[in-house]
Amino acid sequence: MKSRYSVFSLIRNALKHHQDWPKVWRSPEPKPAYDIVIVGGGGHGLATAYYLAKLHGLRNVAVIERGWLGGGNTGRNTTIVRSNYLWDESAALYEHALKLWEGLSQELNYNVMFSQRGVLNLAHNQHDLRELSRRVNANRLNGVDSEFVSPQQIKELVPIMDLRENGRYPVLGASLQRRGGTARHDAVAWGYARAADALGVDIIQECPVNGFRIEDGRVTGVETGKGFIAAGKVGIVTAGHSSVMANLAGFRLPIQSVPLQALVSEPVKPIIDTVVMSGAVHAYVSQSDKGELVIGAGVDHFIGYGQRGSMPVTEETLAAVCELFPLFRRMRMLRQWGGIVDTCPDASPIISKTPVEGLFINCGWGTGGFKATPGSGWVFAHTIAKNEPHALNAPFKLDRYQSGFLIDEHGAAAVAH
Ligand code: FAD
Ligand code: PYC
């Protein structure tokens, strides 16, 4: 009976062309003033607004997005989630995020399809082996699940990988984080948006922030495509355009913005049920629930704002993927796209106050911020609400580039930049 009802419901809704469906969040006109304005409606911005409302009781909040929710890197990434970072500071931050992922669908009452299918990071040479074993040991000391697996164990996990010793990219071992995996990226944006909206947060799309009003060194609001909006505090979370925003506010960031690209293949039957990453050959693969291979590349070799990704990088990546998985040589690619990633010199993010009073910034996640989404929003909400960073993000202040307390995560970033 239940399934017949579902079929009729499906047909009825298909014929109605989505008419009269309830809106998942409101689309209000902006109010003249808010206590807090968050600039950027990606996962990090929406999560920040949600935790401001949920955990800090701050509900007079707006998220201002110039395009549509999740239209930036949130909807462009390859959805890999893990917490196997080298240094104590990063391990604590990313592990906090991973723990939030583990309860996120329940927290938001929205299925973010978090799938803990495990993440393998391959070692192709002696240097990789040493770097990965160092990181596995550091992870375990920090209570992050991580283990080292042999080629034999990899063969059991991923039978279709070419593990011959004379292969183009010999595989000498890998780190494995079993609690790592993937999630549905749009659902993360939509889930946070719906939950934040339900708590009273105004979500305003198609509204670019074009400037900041600053009086006596303090931010008093934002100039937008829909006019001036006053704000007691402002949080900038505009991955890919962080330097542009900082420039508008009159300070500088140590960031370079580069295109990063990904591709999906035609769908096939289930053939790989874990995530495989290779930092050395700049390629990583997982299989989506639709059956497509989700393939990612390294960054382009030049700075730019084109959301495409260049052909030589596509070629290099696909060549490497075909070496590692000879079976994929006959597959066709369906789509390719890019996003702009803001990279910091130490491959770690900035979650910080700024030189402007009341103005906060969360940026520089480079190629790896999707995995941090819940944790990033959680600590950024704390920082804005309390005017002070939480212990988890205190090491990620902007002034570390003056003090020299850098947190070098180039190895763990795993995607070269
Ligand atoms: P975004 O989703 O980009 O949100 C920022 C928002 O700000 C955008 O919606 C944008 O429109 C808006 N905005 C910009 N300027 C303005 C303005 N002036 N006014 C108003 N709004 C503005 N990370 C992982 O952990 N795992 C991965 O597997 C992974 N794969 C990746 C693959 C690719 C191809 C790319 C490009 C990135 C990948 N990343 C990955 C990185 C990850 O996607 C980002 O770090 C993360 O999504 C950043 O989230 P966000 O919410 O800060 O940014
Ligand atoms: O940070 O795990 C990661 C990642 C995978 C692909 C791009 N970034």
GROMACS .gro file of C-alpha atoms and ligand atoms in nm:
model
  478
    1MET     CA    1   0.000   0.000   0.000
    2LYS     CA    2   0.279   0.235   0.100
    3SER     CA    3   0.472   0.185  -0.226
    4ARG     CA    4   0.157   0.244  -0.442
    5TYR     CA    5   0.104   0.568  -0.254
    6SER     CA    6   0.464   0.669  -0.332
    7VAL     CA    7   0.422   0.594  -0.703
    8PHE     CA    8   0.101   0.804  -0.725
    9SER     CA    9   0.263   1.081  -0.527
   10LEU     CA   10   0.559   1.076  -0.764
   11ILE     CA   11   0.335   1.095  -1.074
   12ARG     CA   12   0.118   1.368  -0.921
   13ASN     CA   13   0.419   1.580  -0.834
   14ALA     CA   14   0.581   1.520  -1.173
   15LEU     CA   15   0.265   1.642  -1.351
   16LYS     CA   16   0.246   1.947  -1.125
   17HIS     CA   17   0.593   2.058  -1.232
   18HIS     CA   18   0.702   2.116  -0.873
   19GLN     CA   19   0.418   2.365  -0.815
   20ASP     CA   20   0.295   2.421  -0.459
   21TRP     CA   21   0.589   2.242  -0.306
   22PRO     CA   22   0.666   2.396   0.032
   23LYS     CA   23   0.979   2.614   0.030
   24VAL     CA   24   1.267   2.464   0.222
   25TRP     CA   25   1.376   2.808   0.343
   26ARG     CA   26   1.221   3.157   0.314
   27SER     CA   27   1.359   3.419   0.076
   28PRO     CA   28   1.299   3.740   0.271
   29GLU     CA   29   1.391   4.091   0.166
   30PRO     CA   30   1.683   4.206   0.381
   31LYS     CA   31   1.598   4.397   0.698
   32PRO     CA   32   1.769   4.737   0.740
   33ALA     CA   33   1.988   4.601   1.022
   34TYR     CA   34   2.107   4.275   1.176
   35ASP     CA   35   2.318   4.188   1.479
   36ILE     CA   36   2.537   3.974   1.254
   37VAL     CA   37   2.578   3.950   0.876
   38ILE     CA   38   2.756   3.650   0.728
   39VAL     CA   39   2.889   3.714   0.377
   40GLY     CA   40   2.887   3.394   0.168
   41GLY     CA   41   2.621   3.124   0.150
   42GLY     CA   42   2.844   2.820   0.110
   43GLY     CA   43   2.849   2.537   0.363
   44HIS     CA   44   3.084   2.723   0.597
   45GLY     CA   45   2.875   3.044   0.600
   46LEU     CA   46   2.547   2.858   0.648
   47ALA     CA   47   2.694   2.638   0.922
   48THR     CA   48   2.823   2.951   1.098
   49ALA     CA   49   2.475   3.107   1.091
   50TYR     CA   50   2.317   2.784   1.214
   51TYR     CA   51   2.552   2.750   1.513
   52LEU     CA   52   2.518   3.123   1.596
   53ALA     CA   53   2.143   3.071   1.624
   54LYS     CA   54   2.145   2.724   1.777
   55LEU     CA   55   2.432   2.740   2.024
   56HIS     CA   56   2.467   3.112   2.098
   57GLY     CA   57   2.103   3.221   2.080
   58LEU     CA   58   2.188   3.486   1.817
   59ARG     CA   59   1.897   3.483   1.574
   60ASN     CA   60   1.898   3.833   1.427
   61VAL     CA   61   2.141   3.704   1.165
   62ALA     CA   62   2.151   3.722   0.784
   63VAL     CA   63   2.351   3.519   0.533
   64ILE     CA   64   2.415   3.726   0.220
   65GLU     CA   65   2.501   3.524  -0.091
   66ARG     CA   66   2.578   3.681  -0.426
   67GLY     CA   67   2.462   3.378  -0.627
   68TRP     CA   68   2.278   3.070  -0.504
   69LEU     CA   69   2.342   2.858  -0.196
   70GLY     CA   70   2.623   2.611  -0.249
   71GLY     CA   71   2.702   2.752  -0.597
   72GLY     CA   72   3.064   2.810  -0.492
   73ASN     CA   73   3.307   2.542  -0.384
   74THR     CA   74   3.052   2.370  -0.163
   75GLY     CA   75   2.875   2.242  -0.474
   76ARG     CA   76   3.195   2.189  -0.674
   77ASN     CA   77   3.407   1.968  -0.453
   78THR     CA   78   3.469   1.594  -0.460
   79THR     CA   79   3.319   1.554  -0.109
   80ILE     CA   80   3.609   1.378   0.063
   81VAL     CA   81   3.591   1.393   0.442
   82ARG     CA   82   3.878   1.287   0.671
   83SER     CA   83   4.073   1.422   0.969
   84ASN     CA   84   4.420   1.267   0.925
   85TYR     CA   85   4.621   1.591   0.951
   86LEU     CA   86   4.975   1.602   1.086
   87TRP     CA   87   4.998   1.870   1.353
   88ASP     CA   88   4.813   1.867   1.686
   89GLU     CA   89   4.632   2.194   1.607
   90SER     CA   90   4.494   2.068   1.275
   91ALA     CA   91   4.415   1.717   1.400
   92ALA     CA   92   4.204   1.871   1.680
   93LEU     CA   93   4.017   2.101   1.440
   94TYR     CA   94   3.949   1.845   1.165
   95GLU     CA   95   3.866   1.569   1.415
   96HIS     CA   96   3.613   1.800   1.581
   97ALA     CA   97   3.458   1.845   1.237
   98LEU     CA   98   3.456   1.469   1.172
   99LYS     CA   99   3.277   1.406   1.501
  100LEU     CA  100   3.013   1.662   1.400
  101TRP     CA  101   2.979   1.489   1.060
  102GLU     CA  102   2.903   1.165   1.242
  103GLY     CA  103   2.584   1.314   1.389
  104LEU     CA  104   2.504   1.575   1.124
  105SER     CA  105   2.207   1.411   0.949
  106GLN     CA  106   2.038   1.371   1.289
  107GLU     CA  107   2.138   1.721   1.404
  108LEU     CA  108   1.988   1.884   1.093
  109ASN     CA  109   1.713   1.625   1.039
  110TYR     CA  110   1.837   1.619   0.679
  111ASN     CA  111   2.017   1.331   0.514
  112VAL     CA  112   2.362   1.459   0.419
  113MET     CA  113   2.448   1.106   0.301
  114PHE     CA  114   2.765   1.087   0.507
  115SER     CA  115   2.925   0.758   0.407
  116GLN     CA  116   3.222   0.639   0.614
  117ARG     CA  117   3.367   0.422   0.340
  118GLY     CA  118   3.729   0.488   0.435
  119VAL     CA  119   3.997   0.702   0.271
  120LEU     CA  120   4.323   0.560   0.140
  121ASN     CA  121   4.623   0.790   0.078
  122LEU     CA  122   4.872   0.605  -0.142
  123ALA     CA  123   5.251   0.592  -0.104
  124HIS     CA  124   5.441   0.556  -0.433
  125ASN     CA  125   5.800   0.596  -0.312
  126GLN     CA  126   6.020   0.591  -0.002
  127HIS     CA  127   5.952   0.956   0.073
  128ASP     CA  128   5.574   0.900   0.062
  129LEU     CA  129   5.615   0.596   0.288
  130ARG     CA  130   5.806   0.796   0.551
  131GLU     CA  131   5.569   1.092   0.532
  132LEU     CA  132   5.259   0.872   0.561
  133SER     CA  133   5.392   0.660   0.847
  134ARG     CA  134   5.491   0.975   1.035
  135ARG     CA  135   5.138   1.108   0.988
  136VAL     CA  136   4.972   0.778   1.086
  137ASN     CA  137   5.176   0.782   1.410
  138ALA     CA  138   5.096   1.148   1.478
  139ASN     CA  139   4.726   1.080   1.413
  140ARG     CA  140   4.718   0.790   1.658
  141LEU     CA  141   4.888   0.999   1.926
  142ASN     CA  142   4.610   1.254   1.873
  143GLY     CA  143   4.334   0.994   1.898
  144VAL     CA  144   4.255   1.012   1.524
  145ASP     CA  145   4.188   0.667   1.374
  146SER     CA  146   4.458   0.596   1.119
  147GLU     CA  147   4.647   0.288   1.013
  148PHE     CA  148   4.911   0.185   0.766
  149VAL     CA  149   4.812  -0.079   0.512
  150SER     CA  150   5.029  -0.297   0.288
  151PRO     CA  151   4.983  -0.349  -0.089
  152GLN     CA  152   4.827  -0.685  -0.004
  153GLN     CA  153   4.565  -0.518   0.216
  154ILE     CA  154   4.506  -0.251  -0.048
  155LYS     CA  155   4.438  -0.525  -0.303
  156GLU     CA  156   4.166  -0.662  -0.077
  157LEU     CA  157   4.012  -0.318  -0.033
  158VAL     CA  158   4.040  -0.208  -0.398
  159PRO     CA  159   4.075  -0.516  -0.621
  160ILE     CA  160   4.065  -0.308  -0.942
  161MET     CA  161   4.382  -0.110  -0.860
  162ASP     CA  162   4.699  -0.202  -1.053
  163LEU     CA  163   4.944  -0.308  -0.783
  164ARG     CA  164   5.213  -0.465  -1.002
  165GLU     CA  165   5.563  -0.376  -0.886
  166ASN     CA  166   5.667  -0.255  -1.231
  167GLY     CA  167   5.360  -0.031  -1.274
  168ARG     CA  168   5.405   0.331  -1.377
  169TYR     CA  169   5.314   0.439  -1.022
  170PRO     CA  170   5.410   0.151  -0.794
  171VAL     CA  171   5.204   0.140  -0.475
  172LEU     CA  172   5.419   0.065  -0.168
  173GLY     CA  173   5.147   0.107   0.092
  174ALA     CA  174   4.886   0.355   0.207
  175SER     CA  175   4.742   0.525   0.510
  176LEU     CA  176   4.382   0.436   0.578
  177GLN     CA  177   4.132   0.634   0.780
  178ARG     CA  178   3.829   0.408   0.809
  179ARG     CA  179   3.606   0.681   0.958
  180GLY     CA  180   3.674   0.904   0.657
  181GLY     CA  181   3.455   0.897   0.348
  182THR     CA  182   3.221   1.116   0.147
  183ALA     CA  183   2.902   1.319   0.191
  184ARG     CA  184   2.649   1.476  -0.046
  185HIS     CA  185   2.781   1.831  -0.083
  186ASP     CA  186   2.459   2.013  -0.185
  187ALA     CA  187   2.270   1.844   0.096
  188VAL     CA  188   2.513   1.995   0.346
  189ALA     CA  189   2.431   2.346   0.222
  190TRP     CA  190   2.059   2.276   0.202
  191GLY     CA  191   2.046   2.104   0.542
  192TYR     CA  192   2.223   2.389   0.720
  193ALA     CA  193   2.013   2.645   0.528
  194ARG     CA  194   1.685   2.482   0.627
  195ALA     CA  195   1.789   2.444   0.990
  196ALA     CA  196   1.922   2.801   1.015
  197ASP     CA  197   1.609   2.941   0.849
  198ALA     CA  198   1.391   2.750   1.096
  199LEU     CA  199   1.577   2.928   1.378
  200GLY     CA  200   1.502   3.269   1.224
  201VAL     CA  201   1.816   3.333   1.018
  202ASP     CA  202   1.741   3.534   0.699
  203ILE     CA  203   1.902   3.381   0.390
  204ILE     CA  204   1.934   3.633   0.109
  205GLN     CA  205   2.047   3.507  -0.229
  206GLU     CA  206   2.143   3.694  -0.549
  207CYS     CA  207   2.275   3.979  -0.338
  208PRO     CA  208   2.647   4.059  -0.382
  209VAL     CA  209   2.835   4.237  -0.106
  210ASN     CA  210   3.023   4.514  -0.284
  211GLY     CA  211   3.181   4.694   0.011
  212PHE     CA  212   3.201   4.743   0.387
  213ARG     CA  213   3.110   5.057   0.578
  214ILE     CA  214   3.379   5.117   0.836
  215GLU     CA  215   3.363   5.402   1.091
  216ASP     CA  216   3.644   5.474   1.338
  217GLY     CA  217   3.803   5.137   1.261
  218ARG     CA  218   3.481   4.945   1.325
  219VAL     CA  219   3.253   4.778   1.070
  220THR     CA  220   2.899   4.913   1.074
  221GLY     CA  221   2.749   4.725   0.781
  222VAL     CA  222   2.775   4.604   0.425
  223GLU     CA  223   2.702   4.769   0.091
  224THR     CA  224   2.508   4.518  -0.118
  225GLY     CA  225   2.325   4.482  -0.447
  226LYS     CA  226   2.007   4.539  -0.242
  227GLY     CA  227   2.134   4.849  -0.064
  228PHE     CA  228   2.312   4.913   0.264
  229ILE     CA  229   2.254   4.664   0.545
  230ALA     CA  230   2.369   4.768   0.890
  231ALA     CA  231   2.536   4.506   1.109
  232GLY     CA  232   2.689   4.493   1.455
  233LYS     CA  233   2.934   4.230   1.336
  234VAL     CA  234   3.024   4.084   0.997
  235GLY     CA  235   3.177   3.745   0.914
  236ILE     CA  236   3.340   3.694   0.573
  237VAL     CA  237   3.323   3.335   0.442
  238THR     CA  238   3.374   3.376   0.068
  239ALA     CA  239   3.610   3.096  -0.038
  240GLY     CA  240   3.777   3.181  -0.368
  241HIS     CA  241   3.723   3.554  -0.320
  242SER     CA  242   3.863   3.613   0.028
  243SER     CA  243   4.140   3.849  -0.089
  244VAL     CA  244   3.885   4.048  -0.290
  245MET     CA  245   3.675   4.095   0.024
  246ALA     CA  246   3.977   4.178   0.242
  247ASN     CA  247   4.082   4.434  -0.015
  248LEU     CA  248   3.736   4.596   0.008
  249ALA     CA  249   3.779   4.614   0.386
  250GLY     CA  250   4.129   4.760   0.359
  251PHE     CA  251   4.355   4.477   0.477
  252ARG     CA  252   4.565   4.212   0.304
  253LEU     CA  253   4.567   3.833   0.320
  254PRO     CA  254   4.861   3.597   0.246
  255ILE     CA  255   4.645   3.410  -0.006
  256GLN     CA  256   4.682   3.294  -0.364
  257SER     CA  257   4.367   3.197  -0.553
  258VAL     CA  258   4.394   2.910  -0.802
  259PRO     CA  259   4.153   2.696  -1.002
  260LEU     CA  260   4.105   2.336  -0.886
  261GLN     CA  261   3.916   2.095  -1.108
  262ALA     CA  262   3.720   1.772  -1.095
  263LEU     CA  263   3.540   1.539  -1.337
  264VAL     CA  264   3.276   1.270  -1.334
  265SER     CA  265   3.251   0.970  -1.563
  266GLU     CA  266   2.951   0.797  -1.710
  267PRO     CA  267   2.779   0.586  -1.441
  268VAL     CA  268   2.879   0.222  -1.401
  269LYS     CA  269   2.797  -0.061  -1.160
  270PRO     CA  270   2.962  -0.043  -0.814
  271ILE     CA  271   3.334  -0.107  -0.861
  272ILE     CA  272   3.506   0.089  -0.588
  273ASP     CA  273   3.363   0.130  -0.240
  274THR     CA  274   3.630   0.339  -0.075
  275VAL     CA  275   3.809   0.666  -0.153
  276VAL     CA  276   4.155   0.651  -0.310
  277MET     CA  277   4.383   0.954  -0.306
  278SER     CA  278   4.732   0.996  -0.446
  279GLY     CA  279   4.908   1.319  -0.359
  280ALA     CA  280   5.209   1.225  -0.570
  281VAL     CA  281   5.019   1.181  -0.895
  282HIS     CA  282   4.756   1.446  -0.812
  283ALA     CA  283   4.456   1.222  -0.859
  284TYR     CA  284   4.181   1.089  -0.638
  285VAL     CA  285   3.875   0.875  -0.705
  286SER     CA  286   3.555   0.764  -0.542
  287GLN     CA  287   3.226   0.634  -0.681
  288SER     CA  288   2.905   0.827  -0.634
  289ASP     CA  289   2.575   0.664  -0.542
  290LYS     CA  290   2.466   0.717  -0.905
  291GLY     CA  291   2.766   0.509  -1.016
  292GLU     CA  292   2.977   0.790  -1.160
  293LEU     CA  293   3.347   0.795  -1.084
  294VAL     CA  294   3.420   1.121  -0.909
  295ILE     CA  295   3.773   1.217  -1.007
  296GLY     CA  296   3.975   1.511  -0.884
  297ALA     CA  297   4.297   1.671  -1.002
  298GLY     CA  298   4.568   1.898  -0.866
  299VAL     CA  299   4.548   2.276  -0.889
  300ASP     CA  300   4.628   2.473  -1.202
  301HIS     CA  301   4.984   2.599  -1.222
  302PHE     CA  302   4.880   2.964  -1.231
  303ILE     CA  303   4.672   3.206  -1.029
  304GLY     CA  304   4.329   3.281  -1.172
  305TYR     CA  305   3.956   3.326  -1.122
  306GLY     CA  306   3.828   3.112  -1.411
  307GLN     CA  307   3.606   2.838  -1.270
  308ARG     CA  308   3.724   2.583  -1.524
  309GLY     CA  309   4.061   2.419  -1.469
  310SER     CA  310   4.309   2.382  -1.752
  311MET     CA  311   4.335   2.101  -2.005
  312PRO     CA  312   4.696   1.991  -1.929
  313VAL     CA  313   4.593   1.921  -1.568
  314THR     CA  314   4.286   1.724  -1.686
  315GLU     CA  315   4.511   1.521  -1.915
  316GLU     CA  316   4.774   1.450  -1.648
  317THR     CA  317   4.512   1.340  -1.399
  318LEU     CA  318   4.325   1.111  -1.634
  319ALA     CA  319   4.653   0.957  -1.751
  320ALA     CA  320   4.747   0.885  -1.389
  321VAL     CA  321   4.403   0.746  -1.307
  322CYS     CA  322   4.423   0.512  -1.606
  323GLU     CA  323   4.767   0.390  -1.492
  324LEU     CA  324   4.636   0.312  -1.144
  325PHE     CA  325   4.305   0.167  -1.267
  326PRO     CA  326   4.357   0.017  -1.616
  327LEU     CA  327   3.989  -0.079  -1.619
  328PHE     CA  328   3.894   0.289  -1.645
  329ARG     CA  329   4.065   0.337  -1.981
  330ARG     CA  330   3.745   0.263  -2.173
  331MET     CA  331   3.527   0.495  -1.969
  332ARG     CA  332   3.395   0.827  -2.095
  333MET     CA  333   3.393   1.143  -1.892
  334LEU     CA  334   3.057   1.320  -1.862
  335ARG     CA  335   3.144   1.653  -1.702
  336GLN     CA  336   3.442   1.860  -1.594
  337TRP     CA  337   3.435   2.179  -1.386
  338GLY     CA  338   3.651   2.393  -1.160
  339GLY     CA  339   3.634   2.607  -0.850
  340ILE     CA  340   3.863   2.875  -0.713
  341VAL     CA  341   4.051   2.775  -0.400
  342ASP     CA  342   4.218   3.027  -0.169
  343THR     CA  343   4.549   2.879  -0.061
  344CYS     CA  344   4.761   2.992   0.236
  345PRO     CA  345   5.142   2.953   0.250
  346ASP     CA  346   5.117   2.684   0.521
  347ALA     CA  347   4.815   2.506   0.366
  348SER     CA  348   4.609   2.579   0.679
  349PRO     CA  349   4.304   2.802   0.712
  350ILE     CA  350   4.260   3.145   0.873
  351ILE     CA  351   3.967   3.166   1.119
  352SER     CA  352   4.022   3.495   1.286
  353LYS     CA  353   3.946   3.850   1.388
  354THR     CA  354   4.071   4.107   1.138
  355PRO     CA  355   4.233   4.450   1.179
  356VAL     CA  356   3.880   4.596   1.151
  357GLU     CA  357   3.682   4.583   1.478
  358GLY     CA  358   3.373   4.363   1.449
  359LEU     CA  359   3.488   4.211   1.117
  360PHE     CA  360   3.586   3.842   1.119
  361ILE     CA  361   3.720   3.617   0.844
  362ASN     CA  362   3.714   3.244   0.777
  363CYS     CA  363   3.916   3.153   0.467
  364GLY     CA  364   4.221   2.986   0.318
  365TRP     CA  365   4.094   2.628   0.333
  366GLY     CA  366   4.257   2.572  -0.002
  367THR     CA  367   4.176   2.239  -0.162
  368GLY     CA  368   4.042   2.084   0.159
  369GLY     CA  369   3.769   2.280   0.337
  370PHE     CA  370   3.464   2.067   0.261
  371LYS     CA  371   3.562   1.812   0.524
  372ALA     CA  372   3.583   2.091   0.780
  373THR     CA  373   3.241   2.246   0.711
  374PRO     CA  374   3.063   2.161   1.040
  375GLY     CA  375   3.371   2.227   1.255
  376SER     CA  376   3.457   2.548   1.073
  377GLY     CA  377   3.104   2.686   1.122
  378TRP     CA  378   3.108   2.576   1.485
  379VAL     CA  379   3.436   2.753   1.576
  380PHE     CA  380   3.363   3.059   1.361
  381ALA     CA  381   3.024   3.105   1.531
  382HIS     CA  382   3.200   3.087   1.867
  383THR     CA  383   3.462   3.342   1.754
  384ILE     CA  384   3.199   3.590   1.633
  385ALA     CA  385   2.966   3.541   1.930
  386LYS     CA  386   3.238   3.573   2.196
  387ASN     CA  387   3.471   3.815   2.013
  388GLU     CA  388   3.746   3.561   2.083
  389PRO     CA  389   3.852   3.242   1.908
  390HIS     CA  390   3.770   2.904   2.058
  391ALA     CA  391   4.073   2.704   2.175
  392LEU     CA  392   4.032   2.491   1.859
  393ASN     CA  393   4.081   2.783   1.618
  394ALA     CA  394   4.307   3.005   1.830
  395PRO     CA  395   4.618   2.873   1.646
  396PHE     CA  396   4.460   2.967   1.310
  397LYS     CA  397   4.473   3.344   1.360
  398LEU     CA  398   4.577   3.581   1.085
  399ASP     CA  399   4.873   3.708   1.289
  400ARG     CA  400   5.053   3.374   1.267
  401TYR     CA  401   5.202   3.502   0.942
  402GLN     CA  402   5.370   3.776   1.149
  403SER     CA  403   5.459   3.567   1.455
  404GLY     CA  404   5.587   3.275   1.246
  405PHE     CA  405   5.371   3.012   1.422
  406LEU     CA  406   5.283   2.843   1.095
  407ILE     CA  407   5.099   2.510   1.075
  408ASP     CA  408   5.246   2.342   0.769
  409GLU     CA  409   4.996   2.089   0.634
  410HIS     CA  410   5.114   2.060   0.276
  411GLY     CA  411   5.157   1.683   0.317
  412ALA     CA  412   4.816   1.621   0.471
  413ALA     CA  413   4.643   1.855   0.227
  414ALA     CA  414   4.717   1.569  -0.014
  415VAL     CA  415   4.618   1.777  -0.316
  416ALA     CA  416   4.924   1.975  -0.419
  417HIS     CA  417   4.915   2.352  -0.389
  418FAD     P1  418   3.191   2.831  -0.093
  418FAD     O1  419   3.097   2.717  -0.104
  418FAD     O2  420   3.272   2.866  -0.214
  418FAD     O3  421   3.109   2.953  -0.042
  418FAD     C1  422   3.152   3.087  -0.055
  418FAD     C2  423   3.036   3.166  -0.107
  418FAD     O4  424   3.068   3.305  -0.104
  418FAD     C3  425   3.002   3.133  -0.252
  418FAD     O5  426   2.873   3.079  -0.258
  418FAD     C4  427   3.014   3.266  -0.322
  418FAD     O6  428   2.917   3.287  -0.424
  418FAD     C5  429   2.997   3.366  -0.209
  418FAD     N1  430   3.053   3.497  -0.236
  418FAD     C6  431   3.172   3.527  -0.291
  418FAD     N2  432   3.186   3.659  -0.303
  418FAD     C7  433   3.073   3.714  -0.252
  418FAD     C8  434   3.027   3.849  -0.238
  418FAD     N3  435   3.099   3.952  -0.279
  418FAD     N4  436   2.905   3.868  -0.182
  418FAD     C9  437   2.830   3.765  -0.139
  418FAD     N5  438   2.868   3.637  -0.153
  418FAD    C10  439   2.988   3.612  -0.208
  418FAD     N6  440   3.753   1.992   0.019
  418FAD    C11  441   3.750   1.874   0.087
  418FAD     O7  442   3.758   1.873   0.210
  418FAD     N7  443   3.735   1.756   0.022
  418FAD    C12  444   3.731   1.748  -0.113
  418FAD     O8  445   3.715   1.640  -0.169
  418FAD    C13  446   3.742   1.869  -0.187
  418FAD     N8  447   3.741   1.864  -0.322
  418FAD    C14  448   3.746   1.981  -0.392
  418FAD    C15  449   3.737   1.973  -0.531
  418FAD    C16  450   3.727   2.088  -0.607
  418FAD    C17  451   3.720   2.079  -0.757
  418FAD    C18  452   3.725   2.216  -0.541
  418FAD    C19  453   3.714   2.343  -0.620
  418FAD    C20  454   3.737   2.224  -0.402
  418FAD    C21  455   3.747   2.105  -0.326
  418FAD     N9  456   3.754   2.109  -0.187
  418FAD    C22  457   3.751   1.992  -0.116
  418FAD    C23  458   3.760   2.236  -0.114
  418FAD    C24  459   3.622   2.278  -0.064
  418FAD     O9  460   3.528   2.271  -0.168
  418FAD    C25  461   3.623   2.419  -0.007
  418FAD    O10  462   3.731   2.437   0.082
  418FAD    C26  463   3.495   2.445   0.071
  418FAD    O11  464   3.382   2.401  -0.001
  418FAD    C27  465   3.481   2.591   0.102
  418FAD    O12  466   3.352   2.612   0.154
  418FAD     P2  467   3.291   2.754   0.171
  418FAD    O13  468   3.155   2.741   0.225
  418FAD    O14  469   3.389   2.837   0.247
  418FAD    O15  470   3.297   2.811   0.024
  419PYC     O1  471   4.127   1.754   0.118
  419PYC     O2  472   4.077   1.541   0.110
  419PYC     C1  473   4.092   1.652   0.057
  419PYC     C2  474   4.063   1.665  -0.086
  419PYC     C3  475   4.032   1.567  -0.170
  419PYC     C4  476   4.014   1.625  -0.291
  419PYC     C5  477   4.034   1.757  -0.280
  419PYC     N1  478   4.065   1.780  -0.151
   0.00000   0.00000   0.00000
